[in-house]
Short mmCIF file of C-alpha atoms and ligand atoms in Angstrom, two decimals:
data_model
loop_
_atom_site.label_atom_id
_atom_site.label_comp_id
_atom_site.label_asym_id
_atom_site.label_seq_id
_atom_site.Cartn_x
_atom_site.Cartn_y
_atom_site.Cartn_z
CA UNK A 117 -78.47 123.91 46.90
CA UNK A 118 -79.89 126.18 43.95
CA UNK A 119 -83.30 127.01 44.58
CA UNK A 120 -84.65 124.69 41.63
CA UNK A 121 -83.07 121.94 42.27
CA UNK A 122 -84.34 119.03 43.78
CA UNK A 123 -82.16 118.42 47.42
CA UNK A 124 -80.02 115.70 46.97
CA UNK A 125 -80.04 112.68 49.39
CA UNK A 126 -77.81 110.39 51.12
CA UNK A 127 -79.41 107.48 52.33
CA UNK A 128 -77.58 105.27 55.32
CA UNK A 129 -78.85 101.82 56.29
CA UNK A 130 -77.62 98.58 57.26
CA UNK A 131 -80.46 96.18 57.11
CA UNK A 132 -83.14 94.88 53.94
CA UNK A 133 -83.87 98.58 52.73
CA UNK A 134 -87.55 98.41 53.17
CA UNK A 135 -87.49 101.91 54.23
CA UNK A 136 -84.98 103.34 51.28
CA UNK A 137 -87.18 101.08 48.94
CA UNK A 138 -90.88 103.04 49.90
CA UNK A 139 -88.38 106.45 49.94
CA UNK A 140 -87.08 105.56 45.91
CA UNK A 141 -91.13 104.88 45.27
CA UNK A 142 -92.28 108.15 46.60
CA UNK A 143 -89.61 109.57 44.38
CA UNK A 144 -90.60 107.31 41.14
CA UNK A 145 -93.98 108.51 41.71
CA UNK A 146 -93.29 112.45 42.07
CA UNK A 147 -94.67 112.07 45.59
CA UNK A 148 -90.97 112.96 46.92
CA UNK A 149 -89.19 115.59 45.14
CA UNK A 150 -85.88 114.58 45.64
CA UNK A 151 -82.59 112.53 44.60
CA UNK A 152 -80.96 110.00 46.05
CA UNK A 153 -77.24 110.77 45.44
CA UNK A 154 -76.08 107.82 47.38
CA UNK A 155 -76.50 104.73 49.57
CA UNK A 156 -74.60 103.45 51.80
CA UNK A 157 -73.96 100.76 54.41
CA UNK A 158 -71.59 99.81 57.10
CA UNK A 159 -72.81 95.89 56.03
CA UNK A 160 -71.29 94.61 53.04
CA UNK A 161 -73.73 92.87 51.06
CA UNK A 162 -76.71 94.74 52.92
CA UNK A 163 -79.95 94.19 51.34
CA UNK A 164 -80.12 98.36 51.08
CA UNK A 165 -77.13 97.99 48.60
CA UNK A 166 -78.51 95.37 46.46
CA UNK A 167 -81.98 97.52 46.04
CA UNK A 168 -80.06 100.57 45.15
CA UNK A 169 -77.91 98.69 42.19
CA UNK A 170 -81.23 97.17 41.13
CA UNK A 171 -82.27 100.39 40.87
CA UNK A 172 -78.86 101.85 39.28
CA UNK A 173 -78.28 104.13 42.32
CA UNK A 174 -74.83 104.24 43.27
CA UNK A 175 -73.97 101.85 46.57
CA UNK A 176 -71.02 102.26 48.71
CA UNK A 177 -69.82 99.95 51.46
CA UNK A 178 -68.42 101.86 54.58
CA UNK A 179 -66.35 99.70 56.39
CA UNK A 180 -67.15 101.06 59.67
CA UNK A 181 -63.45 100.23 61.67
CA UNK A 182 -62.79 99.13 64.78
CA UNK A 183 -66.38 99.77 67.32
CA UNK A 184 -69.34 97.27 67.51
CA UNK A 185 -71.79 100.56 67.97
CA UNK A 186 -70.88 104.04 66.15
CA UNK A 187 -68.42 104.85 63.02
CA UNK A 188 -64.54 104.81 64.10
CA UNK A 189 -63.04 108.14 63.38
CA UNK A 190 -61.50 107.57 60.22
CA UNK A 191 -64.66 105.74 58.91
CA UNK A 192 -66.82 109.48 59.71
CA UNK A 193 -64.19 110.98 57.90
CA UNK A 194 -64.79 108.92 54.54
CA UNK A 195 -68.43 109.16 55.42
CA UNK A 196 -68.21 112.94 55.26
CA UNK A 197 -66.03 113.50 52.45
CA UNK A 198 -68.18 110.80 50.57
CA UNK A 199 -71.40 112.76 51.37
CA UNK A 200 -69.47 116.25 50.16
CA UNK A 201 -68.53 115.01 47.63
CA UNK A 202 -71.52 114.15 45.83
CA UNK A 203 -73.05 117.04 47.18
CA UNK A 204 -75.34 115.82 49.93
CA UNK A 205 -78.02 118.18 51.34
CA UNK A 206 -80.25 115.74 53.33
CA UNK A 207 -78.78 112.78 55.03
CA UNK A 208 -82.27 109.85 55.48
CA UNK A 209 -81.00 107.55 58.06
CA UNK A 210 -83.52 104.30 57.03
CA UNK A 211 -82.03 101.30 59.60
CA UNK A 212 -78.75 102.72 60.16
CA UNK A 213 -77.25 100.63 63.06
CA UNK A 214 -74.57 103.24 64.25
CA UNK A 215 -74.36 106.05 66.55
CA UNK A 216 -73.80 109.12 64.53
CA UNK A 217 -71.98 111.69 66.49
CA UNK A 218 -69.86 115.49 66.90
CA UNK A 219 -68.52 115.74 63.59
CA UNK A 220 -71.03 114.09 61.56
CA UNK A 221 -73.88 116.09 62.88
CA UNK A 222 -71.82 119.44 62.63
CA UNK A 223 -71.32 118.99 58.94
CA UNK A 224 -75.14 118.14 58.43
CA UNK A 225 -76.66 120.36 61.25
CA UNK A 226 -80.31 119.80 61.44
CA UNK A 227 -79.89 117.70 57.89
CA UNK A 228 -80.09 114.05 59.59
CA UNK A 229 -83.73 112.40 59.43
CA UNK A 230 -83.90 108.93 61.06
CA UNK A 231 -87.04 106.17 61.71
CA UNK A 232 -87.28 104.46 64.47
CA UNK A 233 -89.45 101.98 65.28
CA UNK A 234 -91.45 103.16 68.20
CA UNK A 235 -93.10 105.81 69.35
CA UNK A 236 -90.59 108.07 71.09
CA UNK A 237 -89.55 108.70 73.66
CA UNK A 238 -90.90 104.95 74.68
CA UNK A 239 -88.36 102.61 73.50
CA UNK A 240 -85.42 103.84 72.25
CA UNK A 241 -82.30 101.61 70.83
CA UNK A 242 -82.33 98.24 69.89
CA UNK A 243 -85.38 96.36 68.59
CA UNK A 244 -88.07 98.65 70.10
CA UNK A 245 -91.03 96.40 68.42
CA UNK A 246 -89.40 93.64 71.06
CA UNK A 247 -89.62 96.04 73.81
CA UNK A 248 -92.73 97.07 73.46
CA UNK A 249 -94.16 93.54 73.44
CA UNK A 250 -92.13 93.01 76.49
CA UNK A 251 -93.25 95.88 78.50
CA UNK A 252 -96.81 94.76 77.51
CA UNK A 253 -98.08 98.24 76.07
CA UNK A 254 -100.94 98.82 73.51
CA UNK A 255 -100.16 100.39 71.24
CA UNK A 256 -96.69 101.21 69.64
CA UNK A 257 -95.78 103.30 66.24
CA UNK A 258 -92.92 104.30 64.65
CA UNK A 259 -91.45 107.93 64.92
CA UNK A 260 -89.34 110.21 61.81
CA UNK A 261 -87.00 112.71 63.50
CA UNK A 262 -84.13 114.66 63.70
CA UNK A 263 -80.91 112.93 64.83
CA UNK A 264 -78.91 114.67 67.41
CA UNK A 265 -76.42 113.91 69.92
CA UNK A 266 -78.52 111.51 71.96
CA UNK A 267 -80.29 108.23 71.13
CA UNK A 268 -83.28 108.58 69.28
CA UNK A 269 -83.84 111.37 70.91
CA UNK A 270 -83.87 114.57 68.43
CA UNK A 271 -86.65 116.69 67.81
CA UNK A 272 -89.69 114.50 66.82
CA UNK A 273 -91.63 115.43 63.05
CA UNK A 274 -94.40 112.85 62.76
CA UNK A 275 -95.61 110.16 64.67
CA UNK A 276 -97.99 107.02 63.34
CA UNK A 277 -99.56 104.69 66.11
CA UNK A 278 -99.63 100.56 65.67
CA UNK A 279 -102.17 98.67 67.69
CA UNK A 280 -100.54 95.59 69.47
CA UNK A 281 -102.69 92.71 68.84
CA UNK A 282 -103.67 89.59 71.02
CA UNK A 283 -101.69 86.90 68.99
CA UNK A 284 -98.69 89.44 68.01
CA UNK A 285 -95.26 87.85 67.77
CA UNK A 286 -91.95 90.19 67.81
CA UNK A 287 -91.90 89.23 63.95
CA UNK A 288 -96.04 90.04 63.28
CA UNK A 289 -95.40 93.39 65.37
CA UNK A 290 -92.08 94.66 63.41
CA UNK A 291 -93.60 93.92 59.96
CA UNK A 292 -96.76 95.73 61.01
CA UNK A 293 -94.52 98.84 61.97
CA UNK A 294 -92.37 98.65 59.02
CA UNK A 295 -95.83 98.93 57.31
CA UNK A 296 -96.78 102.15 58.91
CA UNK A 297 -92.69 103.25 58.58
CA UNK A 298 -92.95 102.91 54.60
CA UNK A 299 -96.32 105.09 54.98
CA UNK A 300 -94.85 107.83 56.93
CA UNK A 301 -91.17 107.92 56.02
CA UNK A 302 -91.52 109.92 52.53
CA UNK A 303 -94.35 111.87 53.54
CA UNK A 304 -91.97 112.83 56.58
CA UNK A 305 -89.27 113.44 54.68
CA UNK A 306 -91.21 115.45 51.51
CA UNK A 307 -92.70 117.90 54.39
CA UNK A 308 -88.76 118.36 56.06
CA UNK A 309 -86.91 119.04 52.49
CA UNK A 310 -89.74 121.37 51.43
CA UNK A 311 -90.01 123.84 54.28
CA UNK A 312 -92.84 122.52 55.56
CA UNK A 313 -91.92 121.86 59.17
CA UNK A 314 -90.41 124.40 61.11
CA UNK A 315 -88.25 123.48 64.05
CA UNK A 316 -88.20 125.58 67.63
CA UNK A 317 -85.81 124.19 69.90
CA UNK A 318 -87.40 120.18 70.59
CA UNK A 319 -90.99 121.17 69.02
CA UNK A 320 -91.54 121.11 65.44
CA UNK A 321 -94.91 122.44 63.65
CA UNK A 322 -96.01 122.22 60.10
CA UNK A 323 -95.44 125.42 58.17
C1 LIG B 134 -86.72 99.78 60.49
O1 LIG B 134 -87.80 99.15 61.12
C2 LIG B 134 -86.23 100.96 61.28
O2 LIG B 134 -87.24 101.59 62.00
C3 LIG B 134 -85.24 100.31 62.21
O3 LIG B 134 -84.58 99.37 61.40
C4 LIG B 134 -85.50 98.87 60.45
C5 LIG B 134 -84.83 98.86 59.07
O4 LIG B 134 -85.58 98.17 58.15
N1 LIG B 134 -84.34 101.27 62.76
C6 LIG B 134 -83.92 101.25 64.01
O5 LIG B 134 -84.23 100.39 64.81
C7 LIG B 134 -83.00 102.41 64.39
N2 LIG B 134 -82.87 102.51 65.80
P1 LIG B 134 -85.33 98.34 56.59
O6 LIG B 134 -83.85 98.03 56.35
O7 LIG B 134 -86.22 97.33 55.97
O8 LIG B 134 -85.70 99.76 56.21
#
């Protein structure tokens, strides 16, 4: 990347594209200084997609071959010539519903940012709003960090807490998180593009 240009997103998600939505906001608004290059999702017809046309942003499907839970080897191959090919520096994970893995991660070393919804390490995988109501904890969050090998488990940048609440359903609970997610995400993400967060070994600080 040339030192005065903005760094050039991907962004990855299978779901409604709350997340990418508050991300292309923050940009709108100067509050992110970046570009999206790309979205894409392994879902055809994704909500993420349709946002990112409305928004003339170029969508691409990625059929994601033959496993329920990661990207089959020929699909991370597209992925990553995809993502070089537009010239990807930062790759914003924002409800991405597969395992990323060896190659992937090489190619974008310490460049993949993902949100989950919890705050790790409590609840990692699948619907960790559920989870949390399950296990009958207080408080919950949502987490931005680094992806790497593991599950949700990569080194963690910022952290916001969500009260649980008496009459919280699974549904009240997500879309309270998902309100804290679209606060936090592009701040997150702002402070990781710009140099200010500086990583040493599973600790980050701000710089
Ligand atoms: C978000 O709540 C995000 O934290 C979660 O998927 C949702 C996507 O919503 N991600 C995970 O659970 C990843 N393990 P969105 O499509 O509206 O941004």
């Amino acid at each position: 990347m040339n030192s005065s240009a903005k760094p050039r997103l991907a962004v990855l998600g299978s779901g409604k594209g709350s997340n990418f939505a508050a991300i292309a906001d923050a940009i709108a608004a100067g509050a992110l200084l970046a570009e999206i290059a790309v979205v894409v999702s392994d879902v055809e017809g994704a909500g993420i997609l349709q946002h990112a046309q409305d928004r003339g942003m170029r969508a691409e499907h990625l059929p994601p071959g033959r496993y329920r839970s990661k990207l089959d080897e020929e699909s991370e191959r597209k992925l990553i010539d995809l993502l070089r090919d537009v010239r990807v520096d930062w790759v914003v994970l924002a409800g991405f519903m597969r395992i990323l893995k060896g190659e992937f991660l090489r190619h974008f070393s310490q460049r993949v940012v993902n949100i989950h919804p919890s705050l790790l390490p409590a609840f990692p995988g699948l619907e960790a709003w559920q989870q949390a109501l399950e296990y009958g904890v207080k408080v919950t969050g949502c987490t931005v960090h680094l992806v790497d090998q593991g599950i949700d488990t990569g080194p963690i940048v910022a952290q916001e807490p969500v009260p649980i609440l008496a009459g919280d359903t699974a549904a009240s609970l997500h879309e309270r998180i998902q309100q804290a997610e679209r606060r936090l995400y592009p701040v997150a993400i702002q402070r990781l593009l710009h140099g200010q967060v500086r990583v040493e070994g599973r600790r980050t600080f701000a710089v």
